PDB file of C-alpha atoms in Angstrom:
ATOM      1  CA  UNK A   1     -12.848   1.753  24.516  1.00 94.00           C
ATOM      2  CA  UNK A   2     -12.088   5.563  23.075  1.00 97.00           C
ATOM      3  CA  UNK A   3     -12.073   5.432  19.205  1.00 98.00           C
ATOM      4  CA  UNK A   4     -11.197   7.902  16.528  1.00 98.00           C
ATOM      5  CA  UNK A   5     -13.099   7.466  13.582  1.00 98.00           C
ATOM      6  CA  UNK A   6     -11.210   8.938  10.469  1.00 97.00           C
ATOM      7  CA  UNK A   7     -13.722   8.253   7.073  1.00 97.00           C
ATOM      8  CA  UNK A   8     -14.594  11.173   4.546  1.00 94.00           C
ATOM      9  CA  UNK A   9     -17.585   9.204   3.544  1.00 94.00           C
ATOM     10  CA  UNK A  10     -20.758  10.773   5.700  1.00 95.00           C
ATOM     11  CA  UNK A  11     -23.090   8.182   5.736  1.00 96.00           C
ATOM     12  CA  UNK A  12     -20.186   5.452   6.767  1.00 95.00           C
ATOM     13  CA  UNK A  13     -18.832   7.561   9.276  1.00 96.00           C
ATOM     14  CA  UNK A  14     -21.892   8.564  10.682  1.00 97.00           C
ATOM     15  CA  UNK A  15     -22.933   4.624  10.700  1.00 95.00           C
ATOM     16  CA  UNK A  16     -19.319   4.043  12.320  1.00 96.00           C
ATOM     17  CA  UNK A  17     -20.420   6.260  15.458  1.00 97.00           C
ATOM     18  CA  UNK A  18     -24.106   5.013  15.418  1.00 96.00           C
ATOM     19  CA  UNK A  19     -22.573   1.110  15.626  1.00 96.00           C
ATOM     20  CA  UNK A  20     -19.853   2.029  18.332  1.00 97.00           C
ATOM     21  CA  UNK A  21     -21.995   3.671  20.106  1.00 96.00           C
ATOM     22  CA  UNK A  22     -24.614   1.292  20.410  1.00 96.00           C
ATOM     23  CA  UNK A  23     -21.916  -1.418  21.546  1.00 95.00           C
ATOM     24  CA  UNK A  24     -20.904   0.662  24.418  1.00 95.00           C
ATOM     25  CA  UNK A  25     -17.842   2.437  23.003  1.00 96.00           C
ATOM     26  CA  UNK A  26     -16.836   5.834  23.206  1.00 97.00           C
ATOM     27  CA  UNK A  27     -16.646   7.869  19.878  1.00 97.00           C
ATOM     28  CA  UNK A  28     -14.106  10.429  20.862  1.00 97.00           C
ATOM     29  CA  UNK A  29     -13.902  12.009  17.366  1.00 97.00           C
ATOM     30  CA  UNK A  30     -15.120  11.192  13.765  1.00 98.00           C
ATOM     31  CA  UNK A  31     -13.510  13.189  11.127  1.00 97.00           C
ATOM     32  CA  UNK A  32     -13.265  13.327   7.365  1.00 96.00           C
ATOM     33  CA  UNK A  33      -9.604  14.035   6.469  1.00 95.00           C
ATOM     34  CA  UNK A  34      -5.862  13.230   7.584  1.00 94.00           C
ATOM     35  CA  UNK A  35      -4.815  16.324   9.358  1.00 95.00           C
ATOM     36  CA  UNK A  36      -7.831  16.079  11.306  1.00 97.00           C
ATOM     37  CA  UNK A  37      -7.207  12.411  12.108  1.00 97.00           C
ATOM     38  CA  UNK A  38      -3.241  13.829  13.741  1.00 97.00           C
ATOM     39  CA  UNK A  39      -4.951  16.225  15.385  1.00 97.00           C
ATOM     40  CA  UNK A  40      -7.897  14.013  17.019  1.00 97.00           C
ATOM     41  CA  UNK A  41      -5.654  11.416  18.344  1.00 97.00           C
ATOM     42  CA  UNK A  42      -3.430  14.124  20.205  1.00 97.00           C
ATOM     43  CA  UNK A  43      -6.869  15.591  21.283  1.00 97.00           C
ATOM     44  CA  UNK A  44      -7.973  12.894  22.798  1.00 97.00           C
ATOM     45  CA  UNK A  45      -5.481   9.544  23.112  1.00 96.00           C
ATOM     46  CA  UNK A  46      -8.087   6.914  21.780  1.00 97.00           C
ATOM     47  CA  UNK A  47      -7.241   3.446  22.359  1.00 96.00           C
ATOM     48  CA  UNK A  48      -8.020   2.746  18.884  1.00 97.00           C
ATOM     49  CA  UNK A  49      -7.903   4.750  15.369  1.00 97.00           C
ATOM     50  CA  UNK A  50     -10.631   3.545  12.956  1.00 97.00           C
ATOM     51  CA  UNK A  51      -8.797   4.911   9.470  1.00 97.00           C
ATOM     52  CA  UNK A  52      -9.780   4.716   5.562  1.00 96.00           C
ATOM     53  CA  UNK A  53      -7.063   4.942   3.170  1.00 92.00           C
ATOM     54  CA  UNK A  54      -8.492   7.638   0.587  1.00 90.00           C
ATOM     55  CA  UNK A  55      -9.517  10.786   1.833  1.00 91.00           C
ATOM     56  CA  UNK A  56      -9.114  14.160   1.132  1.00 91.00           C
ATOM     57  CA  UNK A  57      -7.767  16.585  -0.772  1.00 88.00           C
ATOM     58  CA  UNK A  58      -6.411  13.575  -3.538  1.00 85.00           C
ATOM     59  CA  UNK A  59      -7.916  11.146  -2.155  1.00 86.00           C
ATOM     60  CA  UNK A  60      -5.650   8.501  -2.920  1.00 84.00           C
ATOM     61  CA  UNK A  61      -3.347   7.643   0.258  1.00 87.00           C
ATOM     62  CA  UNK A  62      -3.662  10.333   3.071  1.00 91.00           C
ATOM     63  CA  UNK A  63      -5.356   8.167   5.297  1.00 92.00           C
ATOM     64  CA  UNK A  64      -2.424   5.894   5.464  1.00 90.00           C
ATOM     65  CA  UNK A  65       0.145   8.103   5.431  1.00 90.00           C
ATOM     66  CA  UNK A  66      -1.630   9.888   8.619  1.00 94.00           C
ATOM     67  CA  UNK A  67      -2.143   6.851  10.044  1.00 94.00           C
ATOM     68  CA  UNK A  68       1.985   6.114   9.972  1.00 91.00           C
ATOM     69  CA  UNK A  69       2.301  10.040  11.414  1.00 93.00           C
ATOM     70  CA  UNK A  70       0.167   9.408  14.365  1.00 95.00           C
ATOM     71  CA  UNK A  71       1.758   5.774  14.787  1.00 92.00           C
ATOM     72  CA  UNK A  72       5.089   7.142  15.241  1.00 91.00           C
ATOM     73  CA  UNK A  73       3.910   9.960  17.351  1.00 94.00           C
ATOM     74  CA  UNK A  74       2.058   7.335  19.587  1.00 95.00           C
ATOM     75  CA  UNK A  75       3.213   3.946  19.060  1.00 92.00           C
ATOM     76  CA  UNK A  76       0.768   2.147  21.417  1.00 92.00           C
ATOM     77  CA  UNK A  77      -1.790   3.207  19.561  1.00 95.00           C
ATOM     78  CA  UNK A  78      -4.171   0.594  17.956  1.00 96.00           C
ATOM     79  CA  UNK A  79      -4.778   0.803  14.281  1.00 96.00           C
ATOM     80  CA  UNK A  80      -7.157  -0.552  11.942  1.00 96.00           C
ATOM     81  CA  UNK A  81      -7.192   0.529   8.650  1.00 95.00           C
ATOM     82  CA  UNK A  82     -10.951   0.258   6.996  1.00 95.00           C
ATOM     83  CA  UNK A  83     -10.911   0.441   3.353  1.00 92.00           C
ATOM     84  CA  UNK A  84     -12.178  -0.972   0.114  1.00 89.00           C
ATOM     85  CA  UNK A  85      -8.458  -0.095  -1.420  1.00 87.00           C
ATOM     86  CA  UNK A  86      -5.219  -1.542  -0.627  1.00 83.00           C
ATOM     87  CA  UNK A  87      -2.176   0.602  -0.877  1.00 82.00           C
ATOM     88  CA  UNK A  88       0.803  -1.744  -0.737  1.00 77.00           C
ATOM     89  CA  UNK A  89       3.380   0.709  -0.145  1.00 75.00           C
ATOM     90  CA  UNK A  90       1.968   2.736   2.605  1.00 77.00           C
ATOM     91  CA  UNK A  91       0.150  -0.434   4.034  1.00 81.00           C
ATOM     92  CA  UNK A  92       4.335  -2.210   4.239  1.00 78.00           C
ATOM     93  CA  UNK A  93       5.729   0.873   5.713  1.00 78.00           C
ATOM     94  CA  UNK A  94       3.140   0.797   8.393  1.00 83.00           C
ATOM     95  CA  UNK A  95       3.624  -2.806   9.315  1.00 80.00           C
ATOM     96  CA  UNK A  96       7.380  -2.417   9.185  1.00 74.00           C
ATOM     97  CA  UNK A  97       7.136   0.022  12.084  1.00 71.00           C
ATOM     98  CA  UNK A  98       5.518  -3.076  14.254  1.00 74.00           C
ATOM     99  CA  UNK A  99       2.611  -4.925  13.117  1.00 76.00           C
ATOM    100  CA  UNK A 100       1.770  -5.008  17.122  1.00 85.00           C
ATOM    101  CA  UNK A 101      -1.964  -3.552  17.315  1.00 91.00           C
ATOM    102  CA  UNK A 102      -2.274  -3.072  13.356  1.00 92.00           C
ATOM    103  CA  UNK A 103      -5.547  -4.281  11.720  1.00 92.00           C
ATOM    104  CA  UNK A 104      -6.369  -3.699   7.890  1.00 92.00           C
ATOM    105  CA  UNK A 105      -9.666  -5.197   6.160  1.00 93.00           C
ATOM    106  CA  UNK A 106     -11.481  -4.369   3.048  1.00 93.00           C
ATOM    107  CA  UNK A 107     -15.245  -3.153   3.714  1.00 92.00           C
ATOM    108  CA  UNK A 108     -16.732  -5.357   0.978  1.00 89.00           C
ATOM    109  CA  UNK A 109     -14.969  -8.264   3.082  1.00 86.00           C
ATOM    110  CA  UNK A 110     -16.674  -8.335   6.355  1.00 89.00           C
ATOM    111  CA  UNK A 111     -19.808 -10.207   5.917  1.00 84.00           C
ATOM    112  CA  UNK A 112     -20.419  -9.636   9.515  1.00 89.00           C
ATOM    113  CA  UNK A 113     -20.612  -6.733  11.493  1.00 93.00           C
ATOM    114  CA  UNK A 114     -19.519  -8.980  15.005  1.00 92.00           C
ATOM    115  CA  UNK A 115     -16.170  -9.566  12.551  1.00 91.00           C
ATOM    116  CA  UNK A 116     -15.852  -6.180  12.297  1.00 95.00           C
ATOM    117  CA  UNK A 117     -16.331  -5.324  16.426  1.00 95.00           C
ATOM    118  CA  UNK A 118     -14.353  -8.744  16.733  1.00 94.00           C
ATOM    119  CA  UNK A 119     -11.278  -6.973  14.667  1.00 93.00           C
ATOM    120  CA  UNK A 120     -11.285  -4.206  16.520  1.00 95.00           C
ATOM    121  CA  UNK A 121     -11.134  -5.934  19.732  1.00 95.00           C
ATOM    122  CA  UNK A 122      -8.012  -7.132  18.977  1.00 93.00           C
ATOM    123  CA  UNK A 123      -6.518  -4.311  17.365  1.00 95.00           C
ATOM    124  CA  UNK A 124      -7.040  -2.527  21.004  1.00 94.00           C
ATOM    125  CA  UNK A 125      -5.501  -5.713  22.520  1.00 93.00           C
ATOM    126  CA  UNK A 126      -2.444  -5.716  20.705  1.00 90.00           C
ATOM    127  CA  UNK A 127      -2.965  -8.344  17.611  1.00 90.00           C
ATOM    128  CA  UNK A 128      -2.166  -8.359  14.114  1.00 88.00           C
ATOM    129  CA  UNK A 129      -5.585  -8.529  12.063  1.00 89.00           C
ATOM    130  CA  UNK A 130      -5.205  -8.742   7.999  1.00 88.00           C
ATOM    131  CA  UNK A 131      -7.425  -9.582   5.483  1.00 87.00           C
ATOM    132  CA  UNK A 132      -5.689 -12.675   3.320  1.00 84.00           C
ATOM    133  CA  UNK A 133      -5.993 -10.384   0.421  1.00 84.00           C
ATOM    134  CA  UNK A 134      -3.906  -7.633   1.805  1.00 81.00           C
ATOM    135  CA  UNK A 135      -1.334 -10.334   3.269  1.00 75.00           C
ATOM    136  CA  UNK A 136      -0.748 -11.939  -0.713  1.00 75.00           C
ATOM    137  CA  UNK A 137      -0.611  -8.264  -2.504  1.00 77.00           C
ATOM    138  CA  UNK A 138       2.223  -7.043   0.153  1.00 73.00           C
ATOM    139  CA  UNK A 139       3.809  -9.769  -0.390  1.00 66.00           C
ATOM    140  CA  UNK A 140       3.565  -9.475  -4.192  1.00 67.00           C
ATOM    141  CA  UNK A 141       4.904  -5.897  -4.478  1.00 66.00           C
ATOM    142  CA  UNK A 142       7.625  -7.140  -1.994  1.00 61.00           C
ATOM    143  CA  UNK A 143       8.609  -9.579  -4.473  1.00 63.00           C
ATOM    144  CA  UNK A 144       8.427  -7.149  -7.103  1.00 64.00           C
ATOM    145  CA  UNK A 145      11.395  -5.208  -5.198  1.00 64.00           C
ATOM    146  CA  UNK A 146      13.302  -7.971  -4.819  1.00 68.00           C
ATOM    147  CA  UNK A 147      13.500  -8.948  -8.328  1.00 72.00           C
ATOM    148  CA  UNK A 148      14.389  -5.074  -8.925  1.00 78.00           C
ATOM    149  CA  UNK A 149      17.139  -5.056  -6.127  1.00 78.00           C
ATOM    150  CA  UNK A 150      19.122  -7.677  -8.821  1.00 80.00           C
ATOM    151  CA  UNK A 151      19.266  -6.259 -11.245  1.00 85.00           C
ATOM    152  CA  UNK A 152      23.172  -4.475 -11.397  1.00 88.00           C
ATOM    153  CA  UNK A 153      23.175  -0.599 -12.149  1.00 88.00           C
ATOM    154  CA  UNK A 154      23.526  -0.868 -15.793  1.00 91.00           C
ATOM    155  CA  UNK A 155      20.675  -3.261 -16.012  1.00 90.00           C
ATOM    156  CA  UNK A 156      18.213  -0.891 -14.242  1.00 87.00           C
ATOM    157  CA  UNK A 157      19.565   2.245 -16.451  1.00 91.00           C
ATOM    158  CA  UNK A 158      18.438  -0.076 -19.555  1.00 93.00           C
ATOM    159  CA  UNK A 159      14.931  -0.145 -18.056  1.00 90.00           C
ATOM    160  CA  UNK A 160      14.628   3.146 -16.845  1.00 88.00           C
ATOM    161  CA  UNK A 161      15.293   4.241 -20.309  1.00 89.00           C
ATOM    162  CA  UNK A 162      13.133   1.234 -21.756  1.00 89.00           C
ATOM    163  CA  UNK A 163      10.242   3.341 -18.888  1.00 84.00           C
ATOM    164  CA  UNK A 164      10.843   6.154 -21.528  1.00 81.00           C
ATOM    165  CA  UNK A 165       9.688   4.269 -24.075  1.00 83.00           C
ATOM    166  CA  UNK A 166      13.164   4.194 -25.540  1.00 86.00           C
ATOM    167  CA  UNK A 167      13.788   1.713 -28.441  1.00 91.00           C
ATOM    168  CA  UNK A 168      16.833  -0.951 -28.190  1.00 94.00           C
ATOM    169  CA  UNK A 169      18.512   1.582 -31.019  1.00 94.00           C
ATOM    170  CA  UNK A 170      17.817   4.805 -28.820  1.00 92.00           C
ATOM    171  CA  UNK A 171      19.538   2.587 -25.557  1.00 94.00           C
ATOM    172  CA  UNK A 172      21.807   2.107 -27.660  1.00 94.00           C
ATOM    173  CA  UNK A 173      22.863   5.111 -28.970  1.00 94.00           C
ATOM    174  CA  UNK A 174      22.215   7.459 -25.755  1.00 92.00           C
ATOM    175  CA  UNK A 175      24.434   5.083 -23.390  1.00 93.00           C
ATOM    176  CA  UNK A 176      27.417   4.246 -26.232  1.00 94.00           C
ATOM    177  CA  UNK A 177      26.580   1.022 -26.423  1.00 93.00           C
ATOM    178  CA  UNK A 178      26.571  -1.950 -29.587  1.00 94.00           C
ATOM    179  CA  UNK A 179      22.815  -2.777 -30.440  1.00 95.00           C
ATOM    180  CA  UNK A 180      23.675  -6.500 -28.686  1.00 93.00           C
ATOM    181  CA  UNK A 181      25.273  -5.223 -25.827  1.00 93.00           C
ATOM    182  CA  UNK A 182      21.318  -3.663 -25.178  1.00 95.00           C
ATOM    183  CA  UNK A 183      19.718  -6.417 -26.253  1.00 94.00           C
ATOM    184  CA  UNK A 184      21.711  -8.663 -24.281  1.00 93.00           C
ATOM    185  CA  UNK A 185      20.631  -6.487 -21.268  1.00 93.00           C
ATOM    186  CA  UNK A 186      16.857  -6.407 -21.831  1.00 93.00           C
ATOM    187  CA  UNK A 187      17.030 -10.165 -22.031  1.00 91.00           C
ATOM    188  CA  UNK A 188      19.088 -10.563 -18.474  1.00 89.00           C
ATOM    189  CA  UNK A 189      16.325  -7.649 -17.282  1.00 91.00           C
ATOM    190  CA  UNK A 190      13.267 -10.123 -18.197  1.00 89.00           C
ATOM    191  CA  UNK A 191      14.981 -13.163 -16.780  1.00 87.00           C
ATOM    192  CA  UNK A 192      15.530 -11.584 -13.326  1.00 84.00           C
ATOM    193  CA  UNK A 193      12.460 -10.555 -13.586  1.00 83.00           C
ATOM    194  CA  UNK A 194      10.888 -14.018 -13.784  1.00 81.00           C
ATOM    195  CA  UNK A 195       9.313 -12.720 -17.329  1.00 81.00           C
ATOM    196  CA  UNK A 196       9.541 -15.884 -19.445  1.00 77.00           C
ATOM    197  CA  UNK A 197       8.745 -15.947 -23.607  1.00 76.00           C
ATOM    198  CA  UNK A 198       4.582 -15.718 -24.115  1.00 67.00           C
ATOM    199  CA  UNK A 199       2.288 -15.350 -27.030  1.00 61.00           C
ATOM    200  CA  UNK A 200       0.136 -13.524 -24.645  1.00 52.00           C
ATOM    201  CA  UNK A 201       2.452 -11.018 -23.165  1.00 52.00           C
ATOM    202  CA  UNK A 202       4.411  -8.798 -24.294  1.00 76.00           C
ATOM    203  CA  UNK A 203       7.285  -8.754 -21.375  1.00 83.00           C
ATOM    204  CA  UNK A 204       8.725  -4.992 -22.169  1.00 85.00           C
ATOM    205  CA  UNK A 205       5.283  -3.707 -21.002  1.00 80.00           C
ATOM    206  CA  UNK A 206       5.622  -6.183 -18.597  1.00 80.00           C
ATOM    207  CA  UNK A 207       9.078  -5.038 -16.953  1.00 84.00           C
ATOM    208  CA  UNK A 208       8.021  -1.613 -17.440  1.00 81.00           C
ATOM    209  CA  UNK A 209       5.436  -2.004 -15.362  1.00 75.00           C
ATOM    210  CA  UNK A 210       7.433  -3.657 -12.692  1.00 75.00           C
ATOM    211  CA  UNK A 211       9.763  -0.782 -12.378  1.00 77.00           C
ATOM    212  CA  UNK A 212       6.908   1.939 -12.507  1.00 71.00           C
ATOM    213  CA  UNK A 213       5.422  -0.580  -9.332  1.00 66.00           C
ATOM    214  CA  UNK A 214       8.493  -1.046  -7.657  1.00 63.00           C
TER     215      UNK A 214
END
């Protein structure tokens, strides 16, 4: 098959074209960054795109978000996402576009290169391949949202400002409020949010950190 390599990593990406090659396949392109990766895979319609998730310039999510560009540009495009980071919100958005031909598993996961070649095989045939690991932390953050999505408008303006690192009095004061009213708030916020009474939590950091996630 016709693979686009997309790693900023030398040494991998140069091991990526070495191990293709070797199996027969056709290395049409291996590049370091996500522009490049858009522009490779109009260059030269590969069956599959081979993409890590942190590359340059912040090296934090461009790989994904290319990988979503050139998905939508050429949906029958095979996909597996190579990384030893999972980006949850990137990683949904692709798989809500159609999972069809989508792969995504963690380098320090495959214990075998023939489950690597194996993956890709059926990427370029049109299956879903996930690591479990990817699968539960989706499904976490999508949980998160939903927890967020009940809380009513006021409830979410209460943690927004809690986010600040407002006090109950500051809520209180800044949206004309009584001091219960907020405090009756903050305790509907941590029930919705599943964020029951612990000695070894402390669940406004906890619900903070929820919104920031969600």
């Amino acid at each position: 098959m016709r693979i686009v390599i997309a790693e900023d990593a030398v040494v991998l990406r140069d091991g990526l074209c070495l191990l293709l090659g070797s199996r027969g396949h056709e290395v049409a392109a291996a590049v370091g960054d996500g522009d490049a990766l858009v522009a490779a895979v109009a260059e030269h319609r590969p069956d599959v795109a081979v993409v890590d998730v942190r590359m340059p310039p912040s090296h934090t999510d461009e790989g994904l978000r290319a990988a979503i560009k050139v998905r939508r540009a050429h949906p029958n495009l095979g996909l597996l996402v190579f990384s030893q980071y999972i980006e949850t919100h990137y990683a949904a958005r692709l798989l809500a576009g159609g999972a069809r031909g989508i792969g995504y598993l963690l380098k320090e996961r495959v214990a075998d290169v023939k489950d690597f070649l194996a993956a890709l095989d059926r990427v370029a045939a049109g299956e879903t391949v996930l690591d479990p690991e990817v699968v539960t932390q989706i499904m976490g953050a999508s949980r998160r949202g939903d927890a967020l999505a009940l809380l009513t408008p006021r409830e979410r303006e209460v943690l927004a400002m809690m986010a600040q690192g407002r006090s109950n009095s500051a809520i209180a004061e800044t949206l004309f409020l009584s001091y219960g009213s907020v405090e009756k708030y903050v305790t509907q916020i941590f029930t919705k949010l599943g964020l029951i009474p612990s000695d070894n939590d402390h669940r406004r950091v906890l619900a903070v950190l929820r919104y920031l996630q969600g």
